[in-house]
Tab-separated table of N, CA, C and O in Angstrom:
chain	number	residue	atom	x	y	z
A	111	MET	N	90.336	149.522	87.991
A	111	MET	CA	91.934	150.090	88.419
A	111	MET	C	90.766	151.927	89.384
A	111	MET	O	91.200	151.362	90.566
A	112	GLU	N	89.807	152.032	89.129
A	112	GLU	CA	89.314	153.219	89.640
A	112	GLU	C	88.794	152.374	91.132
A	112	GLU	O	88.330	153.356	92.283
A	113	HIS	N	88.072	151.408	91.299
A	113	HIS	CA	87.612	150.542	92.056
A	113	HIS	C	88.432	150.325	93.279
A	113	HIS	O	88.046	150.385	94.126
A	114	GLU	N	89.877	150.346	92.920
A	114	GLU	CA	90.753	149.649	93.615
A	114	GLU	C	90.937	150.992	94.706
A	114	GLU	O	90.865	150.718	95.646
A	115	GLY	N	91.131	152.253	94.241
A	115	GLY	CA	91.110	153.207	94.889
A	115	GLY	C	90.051	153.835	95.854
A	115	GLY	O	90.607	153.676	96.935
A	116	GLY	N	89.517	152.906	95.470
A	116	GLY	CA	87.786	153.119	96.592
A	116	GLY	C	87.711	152.314	97.348
A	116	GLY	O	87.360	152.636	98.558
A	117	LEU	N	88.190	151.030	97.177
A	117	LEU	CA	88.003	149.947	97.804
A	117	LEU	C	89.010	150.151	99.049
A	117	LEU	O	89.229	150.080	100.300
A	118	ARG	N	90.366	150.621	98.620
A	118	ARG	CA	91.238	150.774	99.704
A	118	ARG	C	91.108	151.999	100.198
A	118	ARG	O	90.851	151.777	101.682
A	119	SER	N	90.413	152.896	99.731
A	119	SER	CA	89.718	154.038	100.691
A	119	SER	C	88.984	153.831	102.056
A	119	SER	O	88.862	154.187	103.450
A	120	ILE	N	88.082	153.318	101.161
A	120	ILE	CA	87.082	152.427	102.302
A	120	ILE	C	87.478	151.227	103.327
A	120	ILE	O	87.261	151.383	104.849
A	121	PHE	N	88.557	150.495	103.315
A	121	PHE	CA	89.012	149.794	104.004
A	121	PHE	C	90.036	150.752	105.188
A	121	PHE	O	90.119	150.471	106.393
A	122	GLN	N	90.849	151.552	104.644
A	122	GLN	CA	91.862	152.573	105.082
A	122	GLN	C	90.828	153.624	106.608
A	122	GLN	O	91.119	153.675	107.546
A	123	ALA	N	89.666	153.819	105.674
A	123	ALA	CA	88.611	154.549	107.278
A	123	ALA	C	88.119	153.651	107.895
A	123	ALA	O	87.906	153.481	109.123
A	124	TYR	N	87.506	152.490	107.665
A	124	TYR	CA	87.039	151.035	108.525
A	124	TYR	C	87.994	150.717	109.488
A	124	TYR	O	87.753	150.944	110.517
A	125	ALA	N	89.439	150.065	109.000
A	125	ALA	CA	90.526	150.621	109.888
A	125	ALA	C	90.822	151.542	111.246
A	125	ALA	O	90.969	151.355	111.951
A	126	GLU	N	90.788	152.395	110.332
A	126	GLU	CA	91.291	154.087	111.379
A	126	GLU	C	89.608	154.280	112.746
A	126	GLU	O	89.854	154.254	113.536
A	127	TYR	N	88.097	153.729	112.002
A	127	TYR	CA	87.155	153.609	112.995
A	127	TYR	C	87.419	152.645	113.841
A	127	TYR	O	87.257	152.715	115.297
A	128	ARG	N	87.939	151.381	113.552
A	128	ARG	CA	88.434	150.168	114.795
A	128	ARG	C	89.136	150.970	115.456
A	128	ARG	O	89.474	151.022	116.764
A	129	LYS	N	90.513	151.648	114.522
A	129	LYS	CA	91.339	151.969	115.955
A	129	LYS	C	90.898	152.798	117.012
A	129	LYS	O	91.087	152.577	117.951
A	130	ARG	N	90.297	153.947	116.567
A	130	ARG	CA	89.625	154.887	116.973
A	130	ARG	C	88.645	154.123	118.019
A	130	ARG	O	88.510	154.720	119.179
A	131	HIS	N	87.650	153.238	117.854
A	131	HIS	CA	86.904	152.553	118.623
A	131	HIS	C	87.059	151.122	119.137
A	131	HIS	O	86.219	150.193	118.420
A	132	ARG	N	88.146	151.016	120.182
A	132	ARG	CA	88.575	149.889	120.221
A	132	ARG	C	87.414	148.890	120.876
A	132	ARG	O	86.612	149.432	121.867
A	133	LYS	N	87.028	147.726	120.573
A	133	LYS	CA	85.809	146.557	121.023
A	133	LYS	C	86.600	146.654	123.015
A	133	LYS	O	87.317	146.499	123.121
A	134	MET	N	85.151	145.994	123.660
A	134	MET	CA	85.838	145.804	125.128
A	134	MET	C	86.380	144.991	125.580
A	134	MET	O	86.915	144.875	126.461
A	135	ASN	N	86.154	143.881	124.352
A	135	ASN	CA	86.565	142.595	124.986
A	135	ASN	C	88.598	143.298	125.283
A	135	ASN	O	89.278	141.786	125.546
A	136	GLU	N	88.899	144.112	124.226
A	136	GLU	CA	90.255	144.366	124.411
A	136	GLU	C	90.638	144.916	125.294
A	136	GLU	O	91.766	144.699	125.818
A	137	PHE	N	89.645	145.669	126.315
A	137	PHE	CA	90.330	146.137	127.360
A	137	PHE	C	89.338	145.008	128.775
A	137	PHE	O	90.253	145.022	129.311
A	138	GLU	N	88.667	144.109	128.412
A	138	GLU	CA	88.482	143.533	129.399
A	138	GLU	C	89.567	142.425	129.516
A	138	GLU	O	90.092	141.474	130.038
A	139	TYR	N	90.505	142.399	128.859
A	139	TYR	CA	91.143	141.176	128.442
A	139	TYR	C	92.555	141.576	129.106
A	139	TYR	O	93.474	141.076	130.034
A	140	LEU	N	92.640	143.259	129.424
A	140	LEU	CA	93.231	143.971	130.617
A	140	LEU	C	93.387	143.267	132.127
A	140	LEU	O	94.934	143.233	132.974
A	141	ASP	N	91.921	142.733	132.374
A	141	ASP	CA	91.843	142.038	133.862
A	141	ASP	C	92.724	140.806	133.756
A	141	ASP	O	92.701	140.664	134.859
A	142	ARG	N	92.712	140.181	132.626
A	142	ARG	CA	93.222	139.042	133.756
A	142	ARG	C	94.471	138.393	132.894
A	142	ARG	O	94.950	137.862	133.652
A	143	THR	N	95.386	139.268	131.629
A	143	THR	CA	96.465	138.998	131.766
A	143	THR	C	97.295	138.865	132.647
A	143	THR	O	97.573	140.285	133.725
A	144	PRO	N	98.463	138.414	132.859
A	144	PRO	CA	99.186	138.181	133.617
A	144	PRO	C	100.848	138.993	133.456
A	144	PRO	O	101.995	139.408	133.618
A	145	TYR	N	100.526	139.859	132.000
A	145	TYR	CA	101.602	140.629	130.886
A	145	TYR	C	101.401	142.057	131.228
A	145	TYR	O	100.341	142.979	131.314
A	146	LEU	N	102.227	142.702	131.614
A	146	LEU	CA	102.449	144.161	131.931
A	146	LEU	C	102.850	144.346	130.546
A	146	LEU	O	103.913	144.634	129.552
A	147	HIS	N	101.980	145.098	130.027
A	147	HIS	CA	101.958	145.810	128.300
A	147	HIS	C	103.136	147.406	128.128
A	147	HIS	O	102.832	147.803	129.261
A	148	SER	N	103.374	147.512	127.133
A	148	SER	CA	104.264	149.036	127.345
A	148	SER	C	102.843	150.257	127.417
A	148	SER	O	102.295	150.144	126.853
A	149	SER	N	103.700	151.076	128.356
A	149	SER	CA	103.054	152.512	128.500
A	149	SER	C	102.510	153.075	127.064
A	149	SER	O	101.479	153.345	126.985
A	150	ASP	N	103.253	152.684	125.238
A	150	ASP	CA	102.989	153.168	124.108
A	150	ASP	C	101.839	152.090	123.918
A	150	ASP	O	100.732	153.276	123.432
A	151	TYR	N	101.580	151.199	124.118
A	151	TYR	CA	100.130	150.473	123.971
A	151	TYR	C	98.847	151.042	124.471
A	151	TYR	O	98.014	150.737	123.958
A	152	LEU	N	99.191	151.047	125.393
A	152	LEU	CA	98.359	151.557	126.493
A	152	LEU	C	97.717	152.489	126.332
A	152	LEU	O	97.076	152.831	126.684
A	153	ARG	N	98.712	153.279	125.576
A	153	ARG	CA	98.572	154.723	125.128
A	153	ARG	C	97.275	154.939	124.209
A	153	ARG	O	96.640	155.389	124.035
A	154	GLU	N	97.966	154.013	122.941
A	154	GLU	CA	97.117	153.431	122.233
A	154	GLU	C	95.753	152.908	122.358
A	154	GLU	O	94.591	153.550	121.618
A	155	LEU	N	95.588	152.449	123.423
A	155	LEU	CA	93.850	151.776	123.651
A	155	LEU	C	93.432	152.672	124.518
A	155	LEU	O	92.397	153.188	123.840
A	156	TYR	N	94.295	153.931	125.116
A	156	TYR	CA	93.352	155.060	125.698
A	156	TYR	C	92.537	155.927	124.408
A	156	TYR	O	91.454	156.288	124.687
A	157	ARG	N	93.865	155.978	123.737
A	157	ARG	CA	93.267	156.655	122.001
A	157	ARG	C	91.655	156.279	122.075
A	157	ARG	O	90.891	157.258	121.149
A	158	GLY	N	91.845	154.787	121.450
A	158	GLY	CA	90.641	154.425	121.130
A	158	GLY	C	89.477	154.116	122.707
A	158	GLY	O	88.247	153.594	121.971
A	159	ALA	N	89.792	154.308	123.470
A	159	ALA	CA	88.926	154.163	124.895
A	159	ALA	C	87.802	155.627	124.739
A	159	ALA	O	87.771	156.434	124.954
A	160	ASP	N	86.596	154.827	123.808
A	160	ASP	CA	85.187	155.944	123.954
A	160	ASP	C	83.845	155.709	125.423
A	160	ASP	O	83.158	156.821	125.271
A	161	THR	N	84.780	155.315	126.175
A	161	THR	CA	83.954	155.220	127.208
A	161	THR	C	84.462	155.141	128.670
A	161	THR	O	85.448	155.128	128.474
A	162	LYS	N	83.974	155.725	129.736
A	162	LYS	CA	84.257	155.441	131.084
A	162	LYS	C	84.553	154.191	131.084
A	162	LYS	O	85.607	153.882	132.062
A	163	GLU	N	84.013	153.323	131.125
A	163	GLU	CA	84.354	151.721	131.096
A	163	GLU	C	85.680	150.992	130.816
A	163	GLU	O	86.294	150.455	131.485
A	164	LYS	N	85.799	151.786	129.623
A	164	LYS	CA	87.434	151.238	128.793
A	164	LYS	C	88.591	152.334	129.686
A	164	LYS	O	89.727	151.685	130.012
A	165	LYS	N	87.662	153.345	130.028
A	165	LYS	CA	89.187	154.246	130.841
A	165	LYS	C	89.047	153.707	131.807
A	165	LYS	O	90.710	153.370	132.398
A	166	GLN	N	88.053	153.120	132.250
A	166	GLN	CA	88.335	152.967	133.502
A	166	GLN	C	89.335	151.226	134.068
A	166	GLN	O	89.863	150.900	134.601
A	167	LYS	N	88.842	150.472	133.323
A	167	LYS	CA	89.874	149.443	132.702
A	167	LYS	C	91.310	149.602	132.896
A	167	LYS	O	92.120	149.137	133.312
A	168	LEU	N	91.563	150.636	132.454
A	168	LEU	CA	93.362	150.771	131.648
A	168	LEU	C	93.335	151.038	133.253
A	168	LEU	O	94.913	151.182	133.749
A	169	PHE	N	93.117	152.324	133.790
A	169	PHE	CA	93.323	152.837	134.852
A	169	PHE	C	93.314	151.606	136.145
A	169	PHE	O	94.732	151.523	136.796
A	170	ASP	N	92.334	150.592	136.310
A	170	ASP	CA	92.672	149.912	137.328
A	170	ASP	C	94.053	148.975	136.826
A	170	ASP	O	94.390	148.329	137.426
A	171	TYR	N	94.208	148.865	135.298
A	171	TYR	CA	95.812	147.708	135.291
A	171	TYR	C	96.469	148.135	135.221
A	171	TYR	O	97.466	147.974	136.098
A	172	ILE	N	96.699	149.861	135.365
A	172	ILE	CA	98.266	150.025	135.657
A	172	ILE	C	98.371	150.266	136.937
A	172	ILE	O	99.161	149.979	137.390
A	173	GLN	N	97.331	150.091	137.535
A	173	GLN	CA	97.233	149.994	139.256
A	173	GLN	C	97.410	148.935	139.451
A	173	GLN	O	98.508	148.549	140.851
A	174	ARG	N	96.659	147.366	139.206
A	174	ARG	CA	97.335	146.424	139.396
A	174	ARG	C	98.872	145.948	139.414
A	174	ARG	O	99.259	145.538	140.298
A	175	PHE	N	99.404	146.889	138.272
A	175	PHE	CA	100.795	146.083	137.799
A	175	PHE	C	101.994	147.302	138.778
A	175	PHE	O	102.949	147.463	138.876
A	176	GLU	N	100.671	147.963	139.339
A	176	GLU	CA	102.001	149.355	141.124
A	176	GLU	C	103.052	150.019	139.517
A	176	GLU	O	103.851	149.903	140.121
A	177	VAL	N	102.716	150.156	138.364
A	177	VAL	CA	103.410	151.732	137.916
A	177	VAL	C	103.085	152.533	137.641
A	177	VAL	O	102.801	153.735	137.098
A	178	ASN	N	101.996	152.895	138.797
A	178	ASN	CA	101.618	154.663	138.158
A	178	ASN	C	102.216	155.532	139.670
A	178	ASN	O	101.772	156.269	140.248
A	179	ASP	N	103.723	155.106	140.052
A	179	ASP	CA	104.496	155.778	140.052
A	179	ASP	C	104.908	156.910	139.225
A	179	ASP	O	105.406	156.328	138.079
A	180	LYS	N	106.042	158.098	140.068
A	180	LYS	CA	106.705	158.879	138.909
A	180	LYS	C	107.757	158.588	138.417
A	180	LYS	O	108.571	158.827	137.540
A	181	GLU	N	107.937	157.132	138.659
A	181	GLU	CA	109.500	156.708	138.334
A	181	GLU	C	109.271	155.452	137.226
A	181	GLU	O	110.051	155.677	136.536
A	182	PHE	N	107.536	155.533	136.990
A	182	PHE	CA	107.531	155.009	135.506
A	182	PHE	C	106.756	156.075	134.599
A	182	PHE	O	105.638	155.968	135.312
A	183	LYS	N	107.468	157.266	134.198
A	183	LYS	CA	107.389	158.145	133.562
A	183	LYS	C	105.863	157.570	132.271
A	183	LYS	O	104.888	158.339	132.927
A	184	GLY	N	106.136	156.829	131.988
A	184	GLY	CA	104.811	156.618	130.382
A	184	GLY	C	103.404	156.386	131.332
A	184	GLY	O	102.681	156.966	130.618
A	185	TYR	N	103.895	155.146	132.394
A	185	TYR	CA	102.242	154.685	132.835
A	185	TYR	C	102.008	155.576	133.799
A	185	TYR	O	100.779	156.185	133.347
A	186	TYR	N	102.795	156.418	134.533
A	186	TYR	CA	102.173	157.327	135.342
A	186	TYR	C	101.610	158.455	134.686
A	186	TYR	O	100.530	159.215	135.437
A	187	SER	N	102.101	159.434	133.279
A	187	SER	CA	101.332	160.106	133.084
A	187	SER	C	100.168	159.636	132.604
A	187	SER	O	98.555	160.868	132.359
A	188	LEU	N	100.152	158.800	131.872
A	188	LEU	CA	98.438	158.171	131.457
A	188	LEU	C	97.751	157.784	132.536
A	188	LEU	O	96.749	158.125	132.754
A	189	TYR	N	98.491	157.658	133.467
A	189	TYR	CA	97.568	157.518	135.007
A	189	TYR	C	96.960	157.882	135.398
A	189	TYR	O	95.398	158.390	135.719
A	190	GLU	N	98.065	159.722	135.474
A	190	GLU	CA	97.394	160.880	135.680
A	190	GLU	C	95.879	160.653	135.197
A	190	GLU	O	95.145	161.929	135.765
A	191	ARG	N	96.602	160.978	133.251
A	191	ARG	CA	95.868	161.935	132.491
A	191	ARG	C	94.060	161.317	133.194
A	191	ARG	O	92.535	161.812	132.831
A	192	ILE	N	94.187	159.425	132.893
A	192	ILE	CA	92.425	158.860	133.149
A	192	ILE	C	92.367	159.207	134.608
A	192	ILE	O	91.098	159.159	134.492
A	193	GLY	N	93.140	159.143	135.756
A	193	GLY	CA	93.103	159.485	136.497
A	193	GLY	C	92.043	160.720	136.863
A	193	GLY	O	90.591	161.325	137.483
A	194	ARG	N	92.495	161.851	136.485
A	194	ARG	CA	91.612	162.948	136.452
A	194	ARG	C	90.399	163.426	135.608
A	194	ARG	O	89.408	163.982	135.596
A	195	GLU	N	90.609	162.662	134.634
A	195	GLU	CA	89.244	162.169	133.742
A	195	GLU	C	88.297	161.560	134.116
A	195	GLU	O	86.947	161.712	134.327
A	196	LEU	N	88.852	160.501	134.793
A	196	LEU	CA	87.127	159.566	135.995
A	196	LEU	C	87.257	160.641	137.017
A	196	LEU	O	86.157	160.100	137.629
A	197	GLY	N	88.469	161.849	137.166
A	197	GLY	CA	87.722	162.343	138.910
A	197	GLY	C	87.785	161.413	140.056
A	197	GLY	O	87.982	161.719	140.849
A	198	HIS	N	89.202	160.341	139.615
A	198	HIS	CA	90.030	159.746	140.639
A	198	HIS	C	90.978	160.686	141.555
A	198	HIS	O	91.177	160.381	142.472
A	199	ILE	N	91.337	161.269	140.277
A	199	ILE	CA	92.661	162.345	140.879
A	199	ILE	C	92.202	163.822	140.673
A	199	ILE	O	92.194	164.124	139.998
A	200	GLU	N	92.641	164.625	141.677
A	200	GLU	CA	92.415	165.997	141.720
A	200	GLU	C	93.689	166.774	141.560
A	200	GLU	O	94.620	166.276	141.497
A	201	ASP	N	93.179	168.088	140.630
A	201	ASP	CA	94.098	168.408	140.462
A	201	ASP	C	95.442	169.112	141.590
A	201	ASP	O	94.544	169.584	142.423
A	202	ASP	N	96.530	168.754	141.759
A	202	ASP	CA	97.350	170.042	142.686
A	202	ASP	C	97.123	171.085	142.726
A	202	ASP	O	97.567	171.996	142.352
A	203	LYS	N	95.623	171.720	144.051
A	203	LYS	CA	95.829	173.306	144.265
A	203	LYS	C	96.486	173.420	145.537
A	203	LYS	O	95.745	172.416	146.571
A	204	GLU	N	97.471	174.326	146.151
A	204	GLU	CA	97.685	174.387	146.767
A	204	GLU	C	97.060	175.543	147.994
A	204	GLU	O	96.114	176.309	146.934
A	205	GLU	N	97.129	174.943	148.850
A	205	GLU	CA	95.445	176.030	149.725
A	205	GLU	C	96.521	176.944	150.647
A	205	GLU	O	97.817	176.261	151.517
A	206	TYR	N	95.991	177.708	150.689
A	206	TYR	CA	96.411	178.427	151.534
A	206	TYR	C	95.665	178.610	152.734
A	206	TYR	O	94.283	179.025	152.789
A	207	ILE	N	96.643	178.810	154.325
A	207	ILE	CA	95.476	179.601	155.419
A	207	ILE	C	95.840	181.466	155.177
A	207	ILE	O	96.931	181.552	155.354
A	208	GLN	N	94.750	181.912	155.402
A	208	GLN	CA	94.888	183.181	155.919
A	208	GLN	C	95.105	183.099	157.651
A	208	GLN	O	94.305	182.826	158.250
A	209	ILE	N	96.024	183.736	157.720
A	209	ILE	CA	96.252	184.486	159.398
A	209	ILE	C	96.225	186.063	159.302
A	209	ILE	O	96.827	186.735	158.737
A	210	PRO	N	95.032	185.970	160.522
A	210	PRO	CA	94.967	187.417	160.950
A	210	PRO	C	96.176	188.336	161.029
A	210	PRO	O	97.013	187.404	161.963
A	211	LYS	N	96.653	189.379	160.758
A	211	LYS	CA	97.290	190.705	160.630
A	211	LYS	C	97.355	190.451	162.529
A	211	LYS	O	99.403	190.661	162.536
A	212	SER	N	96.324	190.520	163.194
A	212	SER	CA	96.337	190.989	164.112
A	212	SER	C	97.135	189.573	165.244
A	212	SER	O	97.755	189.790	165.996
A	213	LEU	N	97.146	188.623	164.707
A	213	LEU	CA	97.518	187.210	165.199
A	213	LEU	C	99.197	187.720	165.439
A	213	LEU	O	99.944	186.849	165.866
A	214	ILE	N	99.279	187.617	163.986
A	214	ILE	CA	101.042	187.805	163.887
A	214	ILE	C	101.490	188.503	164.188
A	214	ILE	O	102.406	188.843	164.778
A	215	ALA	N	100.939	189.704	164.465
A	215	ALA	CA	101.310	190.858	165.392
A	215	ALA	C	101.587	190.699	166.633
A	215	ALA	O	102.979	191.143	167.356
A	216	GLU	N	100.466	189.910	167.609
A	216	GLU	CA	100.544	189.343	168.832
A	216	GLU	C	102.372	188.225	168.978
A	216	GLU	O	102.826	188.493	170.086
A	217	TYR	N	102.078	187.538	167.715
A	217	TYR	CA	103.327	186.792	167.841
A	217	TYR	C	104.483	187.298	167.715
A	217	TYR	O	105.176	187.058	168.644
A	218	ALA	N	104.647	188.587	166.615
A	218	ALA	CA	106.435	188.691	167.334
A	218	ALA	C	106.101	189.517	167.800
A	218	ALA	O	107.384	189.775	168.670
A	219	ARG	N	105.166	190.580	168.140
A	219	ARG	CA	105.471	191.161	169.956
A	219	ARG	C	106.011	189.655	170.852
A	219	ARG	O	106.915	190.463	171.943
A	220	GLN	N	105.268	188.668	170.856
A	220	GLN	CA	105.907	187.924	172.041
A	220	GLN	C	107.266	187.275	172.092
A	220	GLN	O	107.921	187.041	172.990
A	221	MET	N	107.868	187.279	170.934
A	221	MET	CA	108.876	186.857	170.149
A	221	MET	C	109.985	187.943	170.845
A	221	MET	O	110.753	187.561	171.257
A	222	MET	N	109.900	189.191	170.219
A	222	MET	CA	110.706	190.273	170.932
A	222	MET	C	110.409	190.235	172.487
A	222	MET	O	111.781	190.355	173.181
A	223	ASP	N	109.439	189.864	172.827
A	223	ASP	CA	109.774	190.154	174.542
A	223	ASP	C	110.783	188.794	175.177
A	223	ASP	O	110.710	188.951	176.073
A	224	ASP	N	110.556	188.001	174.485
A	224	ASP	CA	111.361	186.702	174.768
A	224	ASP	C	112.418	186.805	174.837
A	224	ASP	O	113.253	187.292	173.977
A	225	GLU	N	112.975	186.561	176.262
A	225	GLU	CA	114.394	187.314	176.038
A	225	GLU	C	115.966	186.522	174.753
A	225	GLU	O	116.556	186.487	174.846
A	226	ASP	N	115.245	184.906	175.575
A	226	ASP	CA	116.089	184.150	174.712
A	226	ASP	C	116.293	184.258	173.123
A	226	ASP	O	117.255	184.048	172.594
A	227	PHE	N	115.017	184.422	172.866
A	227	PHE	CA	114.883	184.984	171.409
A	227	PHE	C	115.644	186.104	170.867
A	227	PHE	O	116.743	186.184	169.737
A	228	VAL	N	115.157	186.756	171.709
A	228	VAL	CA	116.816	188.198	171.326
A	228	VAL	C	118.130	187.747	171.530
A	228	VAL	O	118.941	188.170	170.697
A	229	LYS	N	118.470	187.134	172.704
A	229	LYS	CA	119.588	186.797	173.005
A	229	LYS	C	120.382	185.888	171.303
A	229	LYS	O	121.384	186.445	171.022
A	230	TYR	N	119.630	184.580	170.851
A	230	TYR	CA	119.927	184.540	169.620
A	230	TYR	C	120.317	185.188	169.155
A	230	TYR	O	121.188	184.755	168.290
A	231	ASN	N	119.067	185.813	168.619
A	231	ASN	CA	119.262	187.129	167.343
A	231	ASN	C	120.674	187.708	167.424
A	231	ASN	O	121.541	187.662	166.343
A	232	MET	N	121.038	188.432	168.459
A	232	MET	CA	121.861	189.177	168.574
A	232	MET	C	122.838	188.183	168.486
A	232	MET	O	123.855	188.948	167.650
A	233	ARG	N	123.648	186.929	168.844
A	233	ARG	CA	124.589	186.739	168.777
A	233	ARG	C	124.597	186.030	166.922
A	233	ARG	O	125.841	186.100	166.393
A	234	ARG	N	123.308	185.874	166.157
A	234	ARG	CA	123.879	185.914	165.275
A	234	ARG	C	124.159	187.050	164.119
A	234	ARG	O	125.013	186.679	163.183
A	235	GLN	N	123.832	188.103	164.830
A	235	GLN	CA	124.418	189.341	163.948
A	235	GLN	C	125.777	189.556	164.631
A	235	GLN	O	126.555	189.780	163.340
A	236	ARG	N	126.647	189.140	165.415
A	236	ARG	CA	127.508	189.484	165.309
A	236	ARG	C	128.359	188.578	164.859
A	236	ARG	O	129.910	189.568	164.352
A	237	LYS	N	128.313	187.250	164.373
A	237	LYS	CA	128.953	186.727	163.782
A	237	LYS	C	129.317	187.065	161.780
A	237	LYS	O	129.192	188.075	161.195
């Protein structure tokens, strides 16, 4: 009976290892299948993807079925994660343009000198 518990733990450890380190043929299948698998299944594959090549297969698969849009939340979040990890998608960083204060001041002066601008603003204040 003691051996049975030891064998069970060995098989459980092996099953966990296989789950984490999926074989490449599971990912190559994605190139050929005409079916769209669930985002949950793809996320499970992603957890076991231990190489960039496997992650690229997942990325390409999601792109091929055109479910890489925000309306497909499960697929989109996985697509974004893999894309950032592989360097295909950059983080959204807002870029700011610095405008010299002298240029802003000159623009304001020109606007104040423009009679139409002043008349328009005066009309808005009366209402």
